[in-house]
Coordinates of C-alpha atoms and ligand atoms in Angstrom, one line a residue:
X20 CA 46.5 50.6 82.5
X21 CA 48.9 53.7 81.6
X22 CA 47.9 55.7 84.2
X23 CA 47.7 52.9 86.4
X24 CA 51.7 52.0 86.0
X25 CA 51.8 56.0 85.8
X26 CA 50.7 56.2 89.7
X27 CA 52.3 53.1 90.9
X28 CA 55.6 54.9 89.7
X29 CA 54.9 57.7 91.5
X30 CA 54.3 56.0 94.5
X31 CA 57.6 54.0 94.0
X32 CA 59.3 57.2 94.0
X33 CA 57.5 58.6 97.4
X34 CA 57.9 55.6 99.2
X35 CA 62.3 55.8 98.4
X36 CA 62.2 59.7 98.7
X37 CA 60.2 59.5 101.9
X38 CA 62.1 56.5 103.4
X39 CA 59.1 54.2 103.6
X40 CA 60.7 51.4 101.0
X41 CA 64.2 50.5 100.1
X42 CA 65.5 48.2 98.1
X43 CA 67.5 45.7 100.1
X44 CA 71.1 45.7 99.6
X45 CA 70.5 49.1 97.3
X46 CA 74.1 49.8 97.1
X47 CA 75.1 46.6 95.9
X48 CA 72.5 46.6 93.2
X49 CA 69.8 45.2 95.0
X50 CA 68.6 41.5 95.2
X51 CA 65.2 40.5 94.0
X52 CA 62.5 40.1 96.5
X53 CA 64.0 41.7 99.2
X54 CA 63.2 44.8 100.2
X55 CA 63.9 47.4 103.5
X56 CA 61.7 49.3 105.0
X57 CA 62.7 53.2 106.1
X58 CA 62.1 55.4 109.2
X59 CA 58.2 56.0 107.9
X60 CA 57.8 52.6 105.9
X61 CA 58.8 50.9 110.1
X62 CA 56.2 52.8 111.4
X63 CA 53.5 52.2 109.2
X64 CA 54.3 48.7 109.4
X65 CA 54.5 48.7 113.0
X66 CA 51.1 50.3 113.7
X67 CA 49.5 47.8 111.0
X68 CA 51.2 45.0 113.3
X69 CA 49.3 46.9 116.5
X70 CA 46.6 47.5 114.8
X71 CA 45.5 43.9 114.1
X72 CA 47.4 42.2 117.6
X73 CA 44.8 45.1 119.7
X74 CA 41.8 44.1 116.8
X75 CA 42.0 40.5 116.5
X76 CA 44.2 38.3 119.6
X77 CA 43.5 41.2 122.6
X78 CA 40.4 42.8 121.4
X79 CA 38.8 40.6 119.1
X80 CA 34.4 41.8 118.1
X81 CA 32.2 39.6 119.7
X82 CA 31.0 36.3 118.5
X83 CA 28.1 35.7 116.9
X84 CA 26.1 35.5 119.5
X85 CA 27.7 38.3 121.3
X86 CA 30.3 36.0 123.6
X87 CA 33.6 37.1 124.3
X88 CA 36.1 35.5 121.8
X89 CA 38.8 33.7 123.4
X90 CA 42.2 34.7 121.4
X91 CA 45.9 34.2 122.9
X92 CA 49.2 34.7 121.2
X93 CA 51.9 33.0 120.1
X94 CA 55.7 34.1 118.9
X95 CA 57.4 30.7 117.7
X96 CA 60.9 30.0 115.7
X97 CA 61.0 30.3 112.0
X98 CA 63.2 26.6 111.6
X99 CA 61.8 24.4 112.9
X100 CA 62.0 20.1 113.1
X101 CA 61.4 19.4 109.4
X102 CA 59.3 17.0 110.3
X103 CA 57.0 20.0 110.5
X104 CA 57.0 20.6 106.7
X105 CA 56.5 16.7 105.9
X106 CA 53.3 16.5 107.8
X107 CA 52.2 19.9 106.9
X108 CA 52.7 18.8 103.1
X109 CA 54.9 21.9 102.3
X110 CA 58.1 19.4 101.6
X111 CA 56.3 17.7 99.8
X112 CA 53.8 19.9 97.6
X113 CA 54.7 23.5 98.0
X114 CA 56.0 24.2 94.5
X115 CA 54.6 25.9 91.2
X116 CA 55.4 24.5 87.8
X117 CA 57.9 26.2 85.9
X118 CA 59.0 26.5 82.8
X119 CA 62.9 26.9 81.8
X120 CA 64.1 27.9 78.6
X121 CA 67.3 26.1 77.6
X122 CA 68.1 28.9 75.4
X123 CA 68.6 32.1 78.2
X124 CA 68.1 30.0 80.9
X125 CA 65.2 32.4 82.5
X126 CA 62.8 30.6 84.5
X127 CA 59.1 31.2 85.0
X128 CA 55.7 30.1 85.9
X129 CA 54.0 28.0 83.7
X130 CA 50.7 29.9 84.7
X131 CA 52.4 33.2 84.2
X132 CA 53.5 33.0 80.8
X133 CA 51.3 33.3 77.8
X134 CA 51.7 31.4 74.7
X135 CA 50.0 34.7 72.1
X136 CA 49.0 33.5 68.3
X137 CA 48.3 36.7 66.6
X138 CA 45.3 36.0 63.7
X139 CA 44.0 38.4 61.1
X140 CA 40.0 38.5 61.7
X141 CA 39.6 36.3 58.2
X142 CA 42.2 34.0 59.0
X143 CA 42.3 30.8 60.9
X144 CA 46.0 30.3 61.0
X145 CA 47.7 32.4 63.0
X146 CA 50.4 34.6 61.1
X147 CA 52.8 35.1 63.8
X148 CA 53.2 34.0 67.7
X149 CA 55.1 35.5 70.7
X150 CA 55.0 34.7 74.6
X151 CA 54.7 37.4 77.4
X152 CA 55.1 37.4 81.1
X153 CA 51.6 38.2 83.0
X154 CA 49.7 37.8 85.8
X155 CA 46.0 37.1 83.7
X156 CA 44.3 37.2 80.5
X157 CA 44.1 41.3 80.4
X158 CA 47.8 42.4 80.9
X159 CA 48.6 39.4 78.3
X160 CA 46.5 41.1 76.2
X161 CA 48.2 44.2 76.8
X162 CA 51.6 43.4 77.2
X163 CA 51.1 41.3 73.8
X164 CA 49.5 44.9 71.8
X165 CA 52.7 47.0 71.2
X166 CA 54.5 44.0 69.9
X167 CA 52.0 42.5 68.1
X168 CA 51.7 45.6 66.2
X169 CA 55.2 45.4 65.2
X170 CA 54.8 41.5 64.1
X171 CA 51.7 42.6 62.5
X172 CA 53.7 45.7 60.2
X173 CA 56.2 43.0 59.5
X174 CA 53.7 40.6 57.9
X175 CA 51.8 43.3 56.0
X176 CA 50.1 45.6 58.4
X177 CA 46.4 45.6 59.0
X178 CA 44.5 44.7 62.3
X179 CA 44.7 41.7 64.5
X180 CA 43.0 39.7 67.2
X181 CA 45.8 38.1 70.1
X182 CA 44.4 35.2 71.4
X183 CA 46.6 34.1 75.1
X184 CA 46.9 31.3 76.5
X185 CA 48.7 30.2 79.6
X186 CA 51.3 28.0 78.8
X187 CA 50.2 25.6 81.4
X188 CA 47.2 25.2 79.6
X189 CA 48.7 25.3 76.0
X190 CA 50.7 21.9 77.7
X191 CA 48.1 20.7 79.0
X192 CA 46.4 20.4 75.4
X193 CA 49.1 19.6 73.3
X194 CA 51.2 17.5 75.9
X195 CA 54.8 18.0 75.1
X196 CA 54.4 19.9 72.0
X197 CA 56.4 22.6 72.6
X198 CA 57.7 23.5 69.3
X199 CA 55.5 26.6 68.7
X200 CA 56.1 28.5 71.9
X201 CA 58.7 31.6 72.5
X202 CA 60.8 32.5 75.5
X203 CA 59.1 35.3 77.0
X204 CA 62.2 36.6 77.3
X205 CA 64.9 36.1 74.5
X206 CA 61.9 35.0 71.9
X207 CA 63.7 31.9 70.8
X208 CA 60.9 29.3 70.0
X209 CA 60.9 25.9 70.8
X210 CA 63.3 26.5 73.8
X211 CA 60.9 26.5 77.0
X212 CA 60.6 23.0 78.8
X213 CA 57.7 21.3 80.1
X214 CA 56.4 22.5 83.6
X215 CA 58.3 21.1 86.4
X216 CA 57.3 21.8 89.7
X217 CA 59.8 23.6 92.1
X218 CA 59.9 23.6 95.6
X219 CA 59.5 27.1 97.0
X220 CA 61.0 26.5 100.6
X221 CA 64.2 28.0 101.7
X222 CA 66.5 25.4 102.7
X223 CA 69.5 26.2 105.2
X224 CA 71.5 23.8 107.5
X225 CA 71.8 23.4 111.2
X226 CA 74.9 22.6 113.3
X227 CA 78.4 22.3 111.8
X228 CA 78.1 19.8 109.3
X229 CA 76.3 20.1 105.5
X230 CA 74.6 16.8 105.2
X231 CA 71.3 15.6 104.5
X232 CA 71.0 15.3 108.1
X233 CA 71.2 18.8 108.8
X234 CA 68.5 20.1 106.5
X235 CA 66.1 22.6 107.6
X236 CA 63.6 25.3 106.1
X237 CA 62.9 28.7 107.0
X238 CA 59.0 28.4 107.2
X239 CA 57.1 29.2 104.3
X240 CA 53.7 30.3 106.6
X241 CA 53.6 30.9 110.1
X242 CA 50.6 29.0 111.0
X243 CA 52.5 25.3 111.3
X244 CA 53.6 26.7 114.5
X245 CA 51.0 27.4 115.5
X246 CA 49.7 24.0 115.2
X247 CA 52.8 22.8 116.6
X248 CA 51.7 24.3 119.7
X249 CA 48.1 23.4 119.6
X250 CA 48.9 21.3 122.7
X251 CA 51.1 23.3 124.5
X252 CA 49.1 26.2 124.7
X253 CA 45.9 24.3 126.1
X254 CA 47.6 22.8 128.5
X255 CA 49.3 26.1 129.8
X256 CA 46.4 28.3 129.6
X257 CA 42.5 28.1 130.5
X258 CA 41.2 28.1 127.0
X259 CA 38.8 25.9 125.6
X260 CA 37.3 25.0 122.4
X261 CA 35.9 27.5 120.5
X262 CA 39.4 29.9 121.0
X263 CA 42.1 31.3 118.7
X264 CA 45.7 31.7 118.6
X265 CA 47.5 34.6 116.5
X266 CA 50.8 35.0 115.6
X267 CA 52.6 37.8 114.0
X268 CA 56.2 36.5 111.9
X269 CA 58.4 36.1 109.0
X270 CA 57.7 33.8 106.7
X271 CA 60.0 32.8 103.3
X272 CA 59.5 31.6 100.0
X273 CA 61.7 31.6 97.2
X274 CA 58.8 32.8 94.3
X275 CA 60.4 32.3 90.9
X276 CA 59.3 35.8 89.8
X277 CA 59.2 38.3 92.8
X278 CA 57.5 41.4 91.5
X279 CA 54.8 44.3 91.5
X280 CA 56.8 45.7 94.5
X281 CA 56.2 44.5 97.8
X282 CA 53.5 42.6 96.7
X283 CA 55.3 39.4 95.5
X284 CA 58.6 39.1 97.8
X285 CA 61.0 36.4 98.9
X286 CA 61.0 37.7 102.5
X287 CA 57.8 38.9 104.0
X288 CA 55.6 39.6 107.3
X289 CA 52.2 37.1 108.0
X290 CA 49.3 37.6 110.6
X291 CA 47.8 34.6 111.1
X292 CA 45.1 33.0 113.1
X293 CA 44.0 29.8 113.7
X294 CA 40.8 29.6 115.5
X295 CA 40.0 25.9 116.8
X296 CA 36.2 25.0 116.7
X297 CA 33.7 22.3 117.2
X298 CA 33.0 20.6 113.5
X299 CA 29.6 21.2 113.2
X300 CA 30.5 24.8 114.4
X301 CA 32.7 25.4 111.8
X302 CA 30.3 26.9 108.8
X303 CA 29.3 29.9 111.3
X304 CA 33.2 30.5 112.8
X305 CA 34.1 30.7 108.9
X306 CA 31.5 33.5 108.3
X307 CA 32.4 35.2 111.4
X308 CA 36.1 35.6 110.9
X309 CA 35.0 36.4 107.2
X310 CA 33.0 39.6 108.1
X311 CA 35.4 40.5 110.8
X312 CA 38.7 40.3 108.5
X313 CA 36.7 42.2 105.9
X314 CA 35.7 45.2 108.3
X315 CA 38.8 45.2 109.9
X316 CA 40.4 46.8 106.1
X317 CA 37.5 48.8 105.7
X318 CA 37.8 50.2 109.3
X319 CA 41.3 51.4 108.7
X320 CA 41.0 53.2 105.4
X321 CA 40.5 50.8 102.9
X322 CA 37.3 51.9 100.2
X323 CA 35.0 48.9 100.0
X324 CA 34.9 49.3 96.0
X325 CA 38.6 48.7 95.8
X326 CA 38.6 45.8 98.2
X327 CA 36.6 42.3 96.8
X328 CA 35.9 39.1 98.6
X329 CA 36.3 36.2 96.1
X330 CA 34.7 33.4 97.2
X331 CA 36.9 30.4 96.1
X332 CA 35.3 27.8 93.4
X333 CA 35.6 24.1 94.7
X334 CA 38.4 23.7 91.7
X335 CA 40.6 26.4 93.5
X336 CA 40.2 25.0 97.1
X337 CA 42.8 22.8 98.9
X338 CA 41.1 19.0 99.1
X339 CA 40.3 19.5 102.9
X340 CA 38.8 22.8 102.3
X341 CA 34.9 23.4 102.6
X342 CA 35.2 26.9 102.1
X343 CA 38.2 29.5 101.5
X344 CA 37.6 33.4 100.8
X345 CA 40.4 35.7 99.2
X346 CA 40.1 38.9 100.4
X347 CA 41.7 40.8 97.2
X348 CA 42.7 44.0 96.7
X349 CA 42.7 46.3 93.6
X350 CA 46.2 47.6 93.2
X351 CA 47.3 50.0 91.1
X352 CA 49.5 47.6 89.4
X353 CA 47.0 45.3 87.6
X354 CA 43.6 45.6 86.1
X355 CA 42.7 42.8 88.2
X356 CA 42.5 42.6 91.9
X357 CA 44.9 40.9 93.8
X358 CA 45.5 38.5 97.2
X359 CA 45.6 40.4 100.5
X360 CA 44.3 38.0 102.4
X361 CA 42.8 34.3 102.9
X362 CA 40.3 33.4 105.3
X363 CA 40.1 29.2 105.0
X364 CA 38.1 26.7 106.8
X365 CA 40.8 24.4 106.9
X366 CA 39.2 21.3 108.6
X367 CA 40.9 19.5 111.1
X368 CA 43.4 18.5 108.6
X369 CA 46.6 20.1 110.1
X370 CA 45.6 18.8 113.5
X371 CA 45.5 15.5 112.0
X372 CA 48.1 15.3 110.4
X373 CA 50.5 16.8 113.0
X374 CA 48.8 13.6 114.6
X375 CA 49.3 11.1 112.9
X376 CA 53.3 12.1 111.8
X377 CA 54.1 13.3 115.5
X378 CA 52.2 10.6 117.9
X379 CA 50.8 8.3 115.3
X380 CA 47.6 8.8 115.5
X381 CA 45.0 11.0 113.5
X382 CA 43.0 12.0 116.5
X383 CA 46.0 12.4 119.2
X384 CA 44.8 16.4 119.1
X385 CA 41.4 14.9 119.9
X386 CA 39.8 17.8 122.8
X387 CA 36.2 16.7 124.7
X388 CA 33.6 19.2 124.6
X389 CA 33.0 19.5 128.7
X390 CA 29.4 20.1 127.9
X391 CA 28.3 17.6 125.0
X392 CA 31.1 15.2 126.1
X393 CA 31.8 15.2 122.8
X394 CA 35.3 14.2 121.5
X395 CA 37.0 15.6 118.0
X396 CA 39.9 16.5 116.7
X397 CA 38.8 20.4 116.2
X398 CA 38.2 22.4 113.2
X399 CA 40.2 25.2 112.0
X400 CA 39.4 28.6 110.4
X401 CA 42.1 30.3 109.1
X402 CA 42.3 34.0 108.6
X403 CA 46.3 34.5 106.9
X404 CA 46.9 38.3 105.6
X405 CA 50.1 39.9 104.7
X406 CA 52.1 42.6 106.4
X407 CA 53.2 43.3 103.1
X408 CA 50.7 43.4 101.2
X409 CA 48.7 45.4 103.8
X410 CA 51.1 48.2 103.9
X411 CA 51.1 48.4 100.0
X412 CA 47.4 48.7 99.5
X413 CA 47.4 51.4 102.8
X414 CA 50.3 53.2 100.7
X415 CA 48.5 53.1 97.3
X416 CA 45.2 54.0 99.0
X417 CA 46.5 56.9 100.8
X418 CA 48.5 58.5 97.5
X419 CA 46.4 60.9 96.9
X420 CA 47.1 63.4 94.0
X421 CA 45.4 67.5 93.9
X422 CA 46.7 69.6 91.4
X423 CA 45.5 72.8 93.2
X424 CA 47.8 72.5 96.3
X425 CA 51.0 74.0 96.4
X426 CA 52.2 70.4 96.7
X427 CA 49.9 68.4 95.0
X428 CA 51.5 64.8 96.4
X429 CA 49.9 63.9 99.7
X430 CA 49.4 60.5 101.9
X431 CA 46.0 60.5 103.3
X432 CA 46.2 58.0 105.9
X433 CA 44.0 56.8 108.6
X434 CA 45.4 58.2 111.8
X435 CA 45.5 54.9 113.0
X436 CA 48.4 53.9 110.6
X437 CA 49.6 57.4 109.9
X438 CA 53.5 56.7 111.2
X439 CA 53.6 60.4 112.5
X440 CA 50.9 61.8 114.1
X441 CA 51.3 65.4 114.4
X442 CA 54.5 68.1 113.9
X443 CA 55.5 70.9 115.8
X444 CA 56.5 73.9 113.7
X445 CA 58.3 77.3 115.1
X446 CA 56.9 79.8 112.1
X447 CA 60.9 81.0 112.1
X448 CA 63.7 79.8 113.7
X449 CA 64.3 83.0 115.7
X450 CA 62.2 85.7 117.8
X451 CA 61.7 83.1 121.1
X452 CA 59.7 81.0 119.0
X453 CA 61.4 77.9 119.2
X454 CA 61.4 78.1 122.5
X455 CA 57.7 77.9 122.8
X456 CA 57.3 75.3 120.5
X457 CA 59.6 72.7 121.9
X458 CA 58.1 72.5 125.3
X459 CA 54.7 71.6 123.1
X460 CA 56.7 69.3 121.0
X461 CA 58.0 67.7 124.1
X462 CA 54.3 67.0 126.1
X463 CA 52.8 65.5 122.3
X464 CA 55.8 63.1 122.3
X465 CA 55.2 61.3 125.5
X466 CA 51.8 60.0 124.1
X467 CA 52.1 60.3 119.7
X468 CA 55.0 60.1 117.5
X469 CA 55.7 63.5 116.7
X470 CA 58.4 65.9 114.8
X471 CA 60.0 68.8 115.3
X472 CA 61.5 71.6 112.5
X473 CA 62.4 74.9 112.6
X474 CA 64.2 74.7 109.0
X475 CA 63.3 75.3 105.8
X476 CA 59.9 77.6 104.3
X477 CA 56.3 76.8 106.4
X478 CA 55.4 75.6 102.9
X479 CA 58.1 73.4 102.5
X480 CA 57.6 71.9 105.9
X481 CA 53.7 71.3 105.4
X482 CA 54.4 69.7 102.2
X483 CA 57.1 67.3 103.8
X484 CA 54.6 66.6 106.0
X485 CA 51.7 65.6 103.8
X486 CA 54.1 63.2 102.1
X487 CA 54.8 61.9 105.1
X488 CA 50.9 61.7 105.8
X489 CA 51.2 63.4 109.4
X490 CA 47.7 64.7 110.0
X491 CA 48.2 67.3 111.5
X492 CA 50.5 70.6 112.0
X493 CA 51.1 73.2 115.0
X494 CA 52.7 76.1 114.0
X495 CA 53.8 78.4 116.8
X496 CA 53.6 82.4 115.3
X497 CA 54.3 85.6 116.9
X498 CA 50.4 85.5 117.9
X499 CA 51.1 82.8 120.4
X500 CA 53.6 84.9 122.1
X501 CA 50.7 87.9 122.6
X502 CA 47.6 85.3 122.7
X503 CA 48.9 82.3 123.5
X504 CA 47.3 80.4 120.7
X505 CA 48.8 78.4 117.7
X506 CA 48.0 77.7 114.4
X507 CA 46.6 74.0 113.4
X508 CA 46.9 72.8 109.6
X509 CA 45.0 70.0 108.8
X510 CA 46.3 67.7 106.2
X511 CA 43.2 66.3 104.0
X512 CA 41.8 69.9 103.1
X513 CA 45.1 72.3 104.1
X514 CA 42.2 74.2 106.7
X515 CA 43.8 76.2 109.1
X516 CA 42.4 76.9 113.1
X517 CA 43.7 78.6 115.5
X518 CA 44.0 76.8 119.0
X519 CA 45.1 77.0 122.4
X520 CA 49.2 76.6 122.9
X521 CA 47.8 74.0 126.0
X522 CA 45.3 72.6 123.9
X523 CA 47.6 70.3 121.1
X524 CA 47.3 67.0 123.4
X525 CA 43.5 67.3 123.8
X526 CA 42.7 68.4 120.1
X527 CA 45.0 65.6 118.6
X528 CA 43.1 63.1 121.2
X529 CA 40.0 64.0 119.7
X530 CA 40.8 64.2 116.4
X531 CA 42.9 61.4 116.0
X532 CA 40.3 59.2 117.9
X533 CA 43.1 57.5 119.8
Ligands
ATP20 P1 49.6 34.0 96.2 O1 48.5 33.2 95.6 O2 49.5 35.5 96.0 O3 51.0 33.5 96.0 P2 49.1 32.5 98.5 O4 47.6 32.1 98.3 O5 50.1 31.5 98.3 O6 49.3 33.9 97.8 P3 48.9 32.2 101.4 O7 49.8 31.0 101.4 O8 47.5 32.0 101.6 O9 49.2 33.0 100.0 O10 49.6 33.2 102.4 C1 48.7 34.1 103.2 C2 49.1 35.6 102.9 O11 50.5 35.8 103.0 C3 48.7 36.1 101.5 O12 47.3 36.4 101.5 C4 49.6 37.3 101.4 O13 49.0 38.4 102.0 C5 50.8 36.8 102.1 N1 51.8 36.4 101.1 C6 51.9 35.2 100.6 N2 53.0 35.1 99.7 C7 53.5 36.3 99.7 C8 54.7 36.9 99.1 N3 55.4 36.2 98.2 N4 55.0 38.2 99.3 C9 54.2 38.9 100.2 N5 53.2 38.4 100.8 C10 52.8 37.2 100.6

């Protein structure tokens, strides 16, 4: 777990040094759950965006059988009528319990805090209790040991076994006996309240006056509006059941405890498809989009042992849901791996309810299957992943660390994502080398993004570079003035070739695959 926290520092630090992450509003001290993203961070993001618009909504694998998959896009407001978020059930249910504590006033989620008795092994009263903040059993169990060991000196040394449970649970059990448990945070006991749930939807207004008229949300997901449009975009394009529709957007949710980065934020980036499906089509459309979202990570860098599909248990499922995979992640931030993605079969439960609140009727998004003549209110598979949380595994997974280069930190990214393809060096800044090099620089950076320098060490510049994660270098020498060849440094092994000063566009073509 040390040298987990260990790297995920490090990669903090990169990701501000480089410009890929900034905290928003830095100078001003920052505000939780916000975050910026810098010249490189814009440009990984950006090619993760492309990436998955040219993959999934204009490229999309074939079908199971091999058909052409019918995908279109969408780009819709983030308020909308907030009628939306009563039939989608978001005004309504979209909240975690919390616990407050009346003491500091911190808030947090019940299912993130862990109530900790500390027994001797003899002993079956516990000698002492604290609460800690965690995401599961294992970083309770470590973020309990240090002060536990403290507690444990106090009451007469000798070794101890910490038993956590969520405080959800712990109120589940006990009901509203809360006189044993600590604030996480200022360790009074008997302070926290029960869980309460708390709506995580921003609300703003819309027009000039501040009443309960004028109430409105910035959307929590971006797939209600794509449902909204279920309608609209049938009846403007030629697609028919079995099609998608994607959408790339903001989405906002006011988490209680924004944290581990990017990961958890207030603000954030979805990709979202809903693909619309006969019924008793809907089991094979699930396991399609499952082993397409799943190759689509490990076709752009992501190891398969770090990435898990978690098949939800019925428990964990929404009501309507007959099947729901998290595509999870293993960060460097938590023993345990993490969200990246959902793929749900959602049913035809938005559809119908979109139905009944907007025409009054369940089935008013009824289609009929031209062949079977058929008429249902179609099925929905959901594949919902993060920009975010995308670009924070593709960081972590490209930190890479060797001790025997001259700059040990590098970004090994797939060229795909890499936000700069290739740099231009001259080896000095003098002898009519520049000159030669910015005419190459120029021809590379009509088709790649590409940088020129001429400052600084060759060192220095490679090593900017391979933080940067630019795969490769051309350094013009005073060779290429007598031979007309350059110098190419790869980033992954440091290898050096020498090429043709003409040949950069075609060698970065082939290489890059692009
Ligand atoms: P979690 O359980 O981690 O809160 P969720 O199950 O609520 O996530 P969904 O509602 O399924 O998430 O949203 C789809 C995707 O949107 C997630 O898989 C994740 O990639 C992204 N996402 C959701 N909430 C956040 C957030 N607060 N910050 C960054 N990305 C998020």
């Amino acid at each position: 777990m040390a040298a987990q926290s260990e790297t995920m520092e490090k990669i903090v630090a990169l990701c501000k040094r480089r410009g890929f992450i900034f905290q928003s509003s830095e100078i001003y001290g920052g505000i939780g759950g916000f975050w910026d993203y810098g010249p490189l961070g814009t440009e990984l993001k950006r090619n993760i965006k492309d990436c998955w618009w040219q993959d999934m909504v204009r490229n999309p694998p074939p079908g199971p059988d091999g058909q052409d998959i019918q995908m279109v896009g969408v780009d819709c407001s983030i308020i909308m009528n907030p009628k939306v978020w009563e039939a989608s059930g978001h005004v309504g249910g979209f909240s975690d319990p919390m616990v407050d504590c009346k003491a500091c006033k911190g808030r947090f989620r019940a299912d993130q805090v862990f109530h900790v008795p500390l027994y001797r092994a003899d002993a079956n009263a516990p000698f002492a209790q604290l609460s800690v903040e965690a995401d599961d059993e294992q970083g309770a169990l470590a973020a309990a040991e240090a002060r536990g060991t403290k507690l444990s000196k106090k009451h007469g040394g000798g070794t101890f076994v910490a038993r956590p449970l969520r405080v959800s649970e712990y109120f589940e059990a006990n009901a509203t006996a809360n006189k044993n448990l600590s604030c996480p945070k200022c360790d009074e006991i008997g302070t926290l309240t029960e869980p309460r749930s708390f709506n995580l939807m921003f609300q703003t207004h819309v027009g000039a006056l501040q009443d309960v008229g004028s109430v409105a949300y910035l959307r929590p997901e971006t797939a209600q509006g794509i449902f909204a449009n279920f309608k609209n975009v049938m009846d403007s394009t030629r697609v028919k059941i079995p099609f998608g529709i994607g959408q790339i957007g903001k989405a906002f949710r006011n988490e209680i405890n924004p944290r581990n980065y990017t990961f958890r934020s207030r603000e954030f980036e979805q990709m979202e498809i809903e693909f619309f499906c006969n019924p008793k089509e809907s089991m094979r459309w699930y396991e399609y989009w499952r082993g397409v979202r799943l190759k689509w990570y490990e076709s752009l860098g992501i190891k398969s042992d770090k990435l898990r599909p978690r098949e939800q248990t019925p428990d964990e499922r929404a009501h309507y849901s007959s099947a729901c995979i998290d595509i999870e992640y293993l960060f460097p931030f938590s023993d345990e791996p993490q969200e990246l993605e959902g793929v749900a079969h959602r049913g035809c439960f938005d559809l119908s309810a979109h139905g009944k609140h907007a025409k009054g009727k369940e089935d008013a998004f009824a289609v009929i299957d031209e062949e079977t003549k058929e008429r249902f209110v179609p099925h929905v598979i959901e594949p919902s992943a993060g920009v975010d949380r995308f670009a924070l595994a593709t960081i972590t997974e490209a930190y890479t660390m060797d001790e025997g280069r001259a700059s040990p930190e590098f970004m090994r990214f797939h060229p795909r994502l890499a936000p700069i393809k290739a740099a231009v060096f001259p080896l000095v800044a003098k002898d009519g080398l520049p000159e030669i090099a910015e005419p190459i620089y120029r021809a590379i950076k009509k088709h790649y993004p590409v940088q020129f320098d001429a400052k600084q060490s060759i060192g220095k510049r490679y090593a900017r570079m391979d933080e940067a994660g630019t795969p490769f270098c051309f350094t013009v020498d005073g060779q290429t003035r007598e031979d007309g060849t350059l110098t190419v440094r790869s980033r992954d092994d440091a290898s050096q070739t020498r090429i043709a000063k003409e040949g950069c566009l075609d060698y970065l073509r082939d290489q890059l695959g692009l």
